[in-house]
Amino acid sequence: MGTNNSAEENQCCCMLTSEEIEVLKYIFDTILKTEKPPTIREMQLTLEKSDDYIIHTLDELEKKDILLRKGGTQEIVSIYPLSLTPTEHQIILENGKRLFAMCAVDALGMPVMFHRRAKIVSQCKKCKKEITIEIKNERITRVSHRNIMIWSPGRQIAPAAETTCPSVNFFCCKEHLEEWTKENPELIGKISQIKQGFSRIKHCWRPYGETLGFR
């Protein structure tokens, strides 16, 4: 991913090989079923590929900033847009399974990517009050606050999961976002209202989901 665009814009431009798509799809399918990523051994057996093939593919996905492993291991800790460790952005799927998004934008993109009804449970970065957003058929159907805002950093440095995503957050209202930005004048970013942001996000996450066979 480049360093001059937002996370959602970069994901759309990322070119995936057929080998990478196969491995990504299997990892996502496993997480959606078990809420845990597959091991190298499980990928090898199911995909009928060698360890070297699987590890090489994971290496390439990590170079493209789609996947992140725990240092010195093959343990997957995040796979765009999913975090495999708890974050402030929880996704509750219609079947009751709970997942975590790496950031506010990823949380909005996941129901579109996976083509599923979902409830987002997050919080305002300023006041810490709970924010909920319900999405069905690619439409925001219910929100806990009328004027939810999103703040994103202006630049991105890989790995995004560690450098950028923690900064992409929801705010319950414009006033709280303005207060927070005044308290953090050194941070440069962009602001979007949730409905405007969601419209843009949908256009990027649809093709990602289509590429991986979820739509």
mmCIF file of C-alpha atoms in Angstrom:
data_model
loop_
_atom_site.group_PDB
_atom_site.id
_atom_site.type_symbol
_atom_site.label_atom_id
_atom_site.label_comp_id
_atom_site.label_asym_id
_atom_site.label_seq_id
_atom_site.Cartn_x
_atom_site.Cartn_y
_atom_site.Cartn_z
ATOM 1 C CA MET A 1 0.000 0.000 0.000
ATOM 2 C CA GLY A 2 1.198 3.486 -0.761
ATOM 3 C CA THR A 3 1.724 6.190 1.847
ATOM 4 C CA ASN A 4 -0.330 9.025 0.355
ATOM 5 C CA ASN A 5 -3.820 7.552 0.307
ATOM 6 C CA SER A 6 -6.321 6.390 2.888
ATOM 7 C CA ALA A 7 -6.595 2.745 3.864
ATOM 8 C CA GLU A 8 -9.785 2.133 1.929
ATOM 9 C CA GLU A 9 -8.426 3.720 -1.252
ATOM 10 C CA ASN A 10 -5.200 1.726 -1.101
ATOM 11 C CA GLN A 11 -6.964 -1.582 -0.586
ATOM 12 C CA CYS A 12 -8.882 -1.105 -3.833
ATOM 13 C CA CYS A 13 -5.696 -0.596 -5.806
ATOM 14 C CA CYS A 14 -3.849 -3.582 -4.420
ATOM 15 C CA MET A 15 -3.340 -6.236 -7.119
ATOM 16 C CA LEU A 16 -3.638 -9.816 -5.944
ATOM 17 C CA THR A 17 -2.407 -12.934 -7.728
ATOM 18 C CA SER A 18 -4.578 -16.035 -8.032
ATOM 19 C CA GLU A 19 -2.338 -17.782 -5.485
ATOM 20 C CA GLU A 20 -2.768 -14.937 -3.001
ATOM 21 C CA ILE A 21 -6.538 -14.876 -3.530
ATOM 22 C CA GLU A 22 -6.768 -18.612 -2.835
ATOM 23 C CA VAL A 23 -4.843 -18.329 0.428
ATOM 24 C CA LEU A 24 -6.648 -15.160 1.522
ATOM 25 C CA LYS A 25 -10.045 -16.699 0.845
ATOM 26 C CA TYR A 26 -9.208 -19.765 2.904
ATOM 27 C CA ILE A 27 -7.927 -17.670 5.805
ATOM 28 C CA PHE A 28 -11.044 -15.481 5.806
ATOM 29 C CA ASP A 29 -13.362 -18.506 5.501
ATOM 30 C CA THR A 30 -11.662 -20.124 8.482
ATOM 31 C CA ILE A 31 -11.909 -16.983 10.599
ATOM 32 C CA LEU A 32 -15.585 -16.502 9.723
ATOM 33 C CA LYS A 33 -16.281 -20.079 10.839
ATOM 34 C CA THR A 34 -14.016 -20.382 13.881
ATOM 35 C CA GLU A 35 -13.019 -16.773 14.724
ATOM 36 C CA LYS A 36 -9.401 -17.968 14.534
ATOM 37 C CA PRO A 37 -6.881 -18.042 11.661
ATOM 38 C CA PRO A 38 -5.712 -21.380 10.244
ATOM 39 C CA THR A 39 -2.249 -22.720 10.987
ATOM 40 C CA ILE A 40 0.326 -23.297 8.272
ATOM 41 C CA ARG A 41 -0.342 -27.024 8.611
ATOM 42 C CA GLU A 42 -4.089 -26.559 8.140
ATOM 43 C CA MET A 43 -3.517 -24.433 5.047
ATOM 44 C CA GLN A 44 -1.084 -26.972 3.661
ATOM 45 C CA LEU A 45 -3.510 -29.876 4.096
ATOM 46 C CA THR A 46 -6.656 -28.131 2.879
ATOM 47 C CA LEU A 47 -5.111 -26.297 -0.067
ATOM 48 C CA GLU A 48 -2.791 -29.203 -0.884
ATOM 49 C CA LYS A 49 0.237 -26.933 -1.067
ATOM 50 C CA SER A 50 3.712 -27.176 0.441
ATOM 51 C CA ASP A 51 4.817 -25.262 3.509
ATOM 52 C CA ASP A 52 7.195 -23.251 1.331
ATOM 53 C CA TYR A 53 4.345 -22.284 -1.006
ATOM 54 C CA ILE A 54 2.113 -21.153 1.860
ATOM 55 C CA ILE A 55 4.863 -19.210 3.620
ATOM 56 C CA HIS A 56 5.976 -17.551 0.377
ATOM 57 C CA THR A 57 2.383 -16.457 -0.297
ATOM 58 C CA LEU A 58 2.062 -15.056 3.223
ATOM 59 C CA ASP A 59 5.363 -13.220 2.688
ATOM 60 C CA GLU A 60 3.976 -11.603 -0.467
ATOM 61 C CA LEU A 61 0.728 -10.633 1.267
ATOM 62 C CA GLU A 62 2.720 -9.064 4.073
ATOM 63 C CA LYS A 63 4.785 -7.089 1.558
ATOM 64 C CA LYS A 64 1.506 -5.741 0.150
ATOM 65 C CA ASP A 65 0.476 -4.732 3.686
ATOM 66 C CA ILE A 66 -2.610 -6.951 3.657
ATOM 67 C CA LEU A 67 -1.429 -9.370 6.301
ATOM 68 C CA LEU A 68 0.683 -9.013 9.432
ATOM 69 C CA ARG A 69 2.355 -11.799 11.416
ATOM 70 C CA LYS A 70 3.766 -11.797 14.902
ATOM 71 C CA GLY A 71 7.470 -11.025 14.667
ATOM 72 C CA GLY A 72 9.630 -14.085 14.033
ATOM 73 C CA THR A 73 6.642 -16.424 13.681
ATOM 74 C CA GLN A 74 3.981 -17.486 11.172
ATOM 75 C CA GLU A 75 1.176 -16.471 13.539
ATOM 76 C CA ILE A 76 -1.248 -14.142 11.762
ATOM 77 C CA VAL A 77 -2.248 -11.194 13.952
ATOM 78 C CA SER A 78 -4.208 -9.191 11.383
ATOM 79 C CA ILE A 79 -5.486 -9.682 7.873
ATOM 80 C CA TYR A 80 -6.975 -6.613 6.272
ATOM 81 C CA PRO A 81 -9.572 -5.636 7.503
ATOM 82 C CA LEU A 82 -9.662 -8.061 10.445
ATOM 83 C CA SER A 83 -7.700 -7.791 13.661
ATOM 84 C CA LEU A 84 -7.186 -11.088 15.465
ATOM 85 C CA THR A 85 -6.608 -9.281 18.738
ATOM 86 C CA PRO A 86 -9.355 -7.157 20.346
ATOM 87 C CA THR A 87 -9.729 -3.535 19.200
ATOM 88 C CA GLU A 88 -12.244 -0.787 19.963
ATOM 89 C CA HIS A 89 -14.174 -1.732 16.817
ATOM 90 C CA GLN A 90 -16.232 -4.873 17.296
ATOM 91 C CA ILE A 91 -18.302 -6.416 14.500
ATOM 92 C CA ILE A 92 -21.259 -8.615 15.437
ATOM 93 C CA LEU A 93 -22.428 -10.636 12.439
ATOM 94 C CA GLU A 94 -26.040 -11.700 11.949
ATOM 95 C CA ASN A 95 -25.141 -15.246 13.063
ATOM 96 C CA GLY A 96 -23.820 -13.895 16.364
ATOM 97 C CA LYS A 97 -20.105 -14.312 15.626
ATOM 98 C CA ARG A 98 -17.934 -11.485 16.901
ATOM 99 C CA LEU A 99 -14.952 -10.134 15.011
ATOM 100 C CA PHE A 100 -12.727 -7.094 15.372
ATOM 101 C CA ALA A 101 -11.892 -4.490 12.746
ATOM 102 C CA MET A 102 -8.534 -2.753 12.666
ATOM 103 C CA CYS A 103 -10.098 0.713 12.431
ATOM 104 C CA ALA A 104 -13.341 2.635 12.000
ATOM 105 C CA VAL A 105 -13.154 2.524 8.198
ATOM 106 C CA ASP A 106 -12.504 -1.222 8.227
ATOM 107 C CA ALA A 107 -15.500 -1.691 10.528
ATOM 108 C CA LEU A 108 -17.767 0.009 7.992
ATOM 109 C CA GLY A 109 -16.229 -1.906 5.105
ATOM 110 C CA MET A 110 -16.521 -5.407 6.536
ATOM 111 C CA PRO A 111 -20.329 -5.824 6.164
ATOM 112 C CA VAL A 112 -19.980 -4.767 2.521
ATOM 113 C CA MET A 113 -16.958 -6.956 1.854
ATOM 114 C CA PHE A 114 -18.520 -10.077 3.386
ATOM 115 C CA HIS A 115 -22.008 -9.172 2.140
ATOM 116 C CA ARG A 116 -23.535 -9.708 5.551
ATOM 117 C CA ARG A 117 -25.770 -7.879 7.958
ATOM 118 C CA ALA A 118 -23.751 -6.634 10.920
ATOM 119 C CA LYS A 119 -23.735 -4.412 13.963
ATOM 120 C CA ILE A 120 -20.692 -2.307 14.739
ATOM 121 C CA VAL A 121 -19.978 -1.606 18.401
ATOM 122 C CA SER A 122 -17.265 1.001 18.924
ATOM 123 C CA GLN A 123 -16.742 4.157 20.966
ATOM 124 C CA CYS A 124 -16.167 7.873 20.639
ATOM 125 C CA LYS A 125 -12.460 8.629 20.726
ATOM 126 C CA LYS A 126 -13.122 11.775 22.782
ATOM 127 C CA CYS A 127 -15.780 10.888 25.389
ATOM 128 C CA LYS A 128 -15.490 7.061 25.238
ATOM 129 C CA LYS A 129 -19.267 6.631 25.009
ATOM 130 C CA GLU A 130 -20.438 3.581 23.079
ATOM 131 C CA ILE A 131 -21.276 4.048 19.418
ATOM 132 C CA THR A 132 -23.366 1.496 17.542
ATOM 133 C CA ILE A 133 -24.031 1.299 13.825
ATOM 134 C CA GLU A 134 -26.227 -1.287 12.119
ATOM 135 C CA ILE A 135 -25.736 -2.142 8.444
ATOM 136 C CA LYS A 136 -28.068 -4.196 6.267
ATOM 137 C CA ASN A 137 -28.000 -4.615 2.490
ATOM 138 C CA GLU A 138 -25.181 -2.069 2.266
ATOM 139 C CA ARG A 139 -27.272 0.566 4.020
ATOM 140 C CA ILE A 140 -26.802 2.123 7.426
ATOM 141 C CA THR A 141 -30.143 1.316 9.025
ATOM 142 C CA ARG A 142 -29.597 2.474 12.605
ATOM 143 C CA VAL A 143 -27.087 4.566 14.552
ATOM 144 C CA SER A 144 -26.733 5.416 18.205
ATOM 145 C CA HIS A 145 -25.813 9.048 17.446
ATOM 146 C CA ARG A 146 -27.150 11.240 14.654
ATOM 147 C CA ASN A 147 -23.885 12.844 13.555
ATOM 148 C CA ILE A 148 -21.144 10.227 13.860
ATOM 149 C CA MET A 149 -17.823 11.406 12.434
ATOM 150 C CA ILE A 150 -14.618 9.663 11.331
ATOM 151 C CA TRP A 151 -11.081 10.981 11.588
ATOM 152 C CA SER A 152 -8.292 9.444 9.454
ATOM 153 C CA PRO A 153 -4.589 10.387 9.240
ATOM 154 C CA GLY A 154 -3.481 12.079 6.065
ATOM 155 C CA ARG A 155 -0.585 9.730 5.419
ATOM 156 C CA GLN A 156 -0.059 6.007 5.810
ATOM 157 C CA ILE A 157 3.137 4.116 6.585
ATOM 158 C CA ALA A 158 3.388 0.322 6.411
ATOM 159 C CA PRO A 159 2.523 -1.743 8.316
ATOM 160 C CA ALA A 160 -0.802 0.094 8.411
ATOM 161 C CA ALA A 161 -2.152 -2.229 11.104
ATOM 162 C CA GLU A 162 0.393 -0.814 13.559
ATOM 163 C CA THR A 163 0.966 2.748 12.334
ATOM 164 C CA THR A 164 -2.268 4.005 10.776
ATOM 165 C CA CYS A 165 -5.254 1.913 11.834
ATOM 166 C CA PRO A 166 -5.113 2.800 15.563
ATOM 167 C CA SER A 167 -5.634 6.450 14.549
ATOM 168 C CA VAL A 168 -8.740 5.914 12.393
ATOM 169 C CA ASN A 169 -11.591 6.368 14.837
ATOM 170 C CA PHE A 170 -15.225 7.291 15.334
ATOM 171 C CA PHE A 171 -16.504 10.370 17.159
ATOM 172 C CA CYS A 172 -20.065 10.640 18.428
ATOM 173 C CA CYS A 173 -20.512 14.196 17.146
ATOM 174 C CA LYS A 174 -18.779 16.995 15.279
ATOM 175 C CA GLU A 175 -18.203 18.950 18.491
ATOM 176 C CA HIS A 176 -16.240 16.124 20.118
ATOM 177 C CA LEU A 177 -14.153 15.681 16.977
ATOM 178 C CA GLU A 178 -13.369 19.397 16.932
ATOM 179 C CA GLU A 179 -12.380 19.323 20.608
ATOM 180 C CA TRP A 180 -10.130 16.322 20.019
ATOM 181 C CA THR A 181 -8.394 17.904 17.012
ATOM 182 C CA LYS A 182 -7.718 21.055 19.038
ATOM 183 C CA GLU A 183 -6.153 18.881 21.727
ATOM 184 C CA ASN A 184 -3.971 17.151 19.088
ATOM 185 C CA PRO A 185 -2.845 19.982 16.772
ATOM 186 C CA GLU A 186 0.209 18.033 15.639
ATOM 187 C CA LEU A 187 -1.985 15.434 13.907
ATOM 188 C CA ILE A 188 -2.874 16.022 10.280
ATOM 189 C CA GLY A 189 -5.793 14.119 8.817
ATOM 190 C CA LYS A 190 -9.126 14.191 7.120
ATOM 191 C CA ILE A 191 -12.642 14.319 8.497
ATOM 192 C CA SER A 192 -15.765 12.696 7.106
ATOM 193 C CA GLN A 193 -19.354 12.354 8.215
ATOM 194 C CA ILE A 194 -20.350 8.707 8.499
ATOM 195 C CA LYS A 195 -22.911 8.645 5.672
ATOM 196 C CA GLN A 196 -20.602 10.427 3.254
ATOM 197 C CA GLY A 197 -17.694 8.230 4.280
ATOM 198 C CA PHE A 198 -19.741 5.047 3.963
ATOM 199 C CA SER A 199 -20.740 5.904 0.402
ATOM 200 C CA ARG A 200 -17.068 6.125 -0.594
ATOM 201 C CA ILE A 201 -16.079 3.061 1.421
ATOM 202 C CA LYS A 202 -18.703 0.871 -0.276
ATOM 203 C CA HIS A 203 -17.234 1.496 -3.709
ATOM 204 C CA CYS A 204 -13.877 0.159 -2.559
ATOM 205 C CA TRP A 205 -14.958 -2.776 -0.439
ATOM 206 C CA ARG A 206 -17.363 -4.263 -2.977
ATOM 207 C CA PRO A 207 -14.584 -5.212 -5.442
ATOM 208 C CA TYR A 208 -12.424 -6.559 -2.602
ATOM 209 C CA GLY A 209 -15.267 -8.854 -1.559
ATOM 210 C CA GLU A 210 -15.973 -9.809 -5.156
ATOM 211 C CA THR A 211 -12.325 -10.661 -5.785
ATOM 212 C CA LEU A 212 -12.331 -13.013 -2.804
ATOM 213 C CA GLY A 213 -15.663 -14.596 -3.727
ATOM 214 C CA PHE A 214 -17.771 -13.262 -0.863
ATOM 215 C CA ARG A 215 -20.166 -11.384 -3.147
#
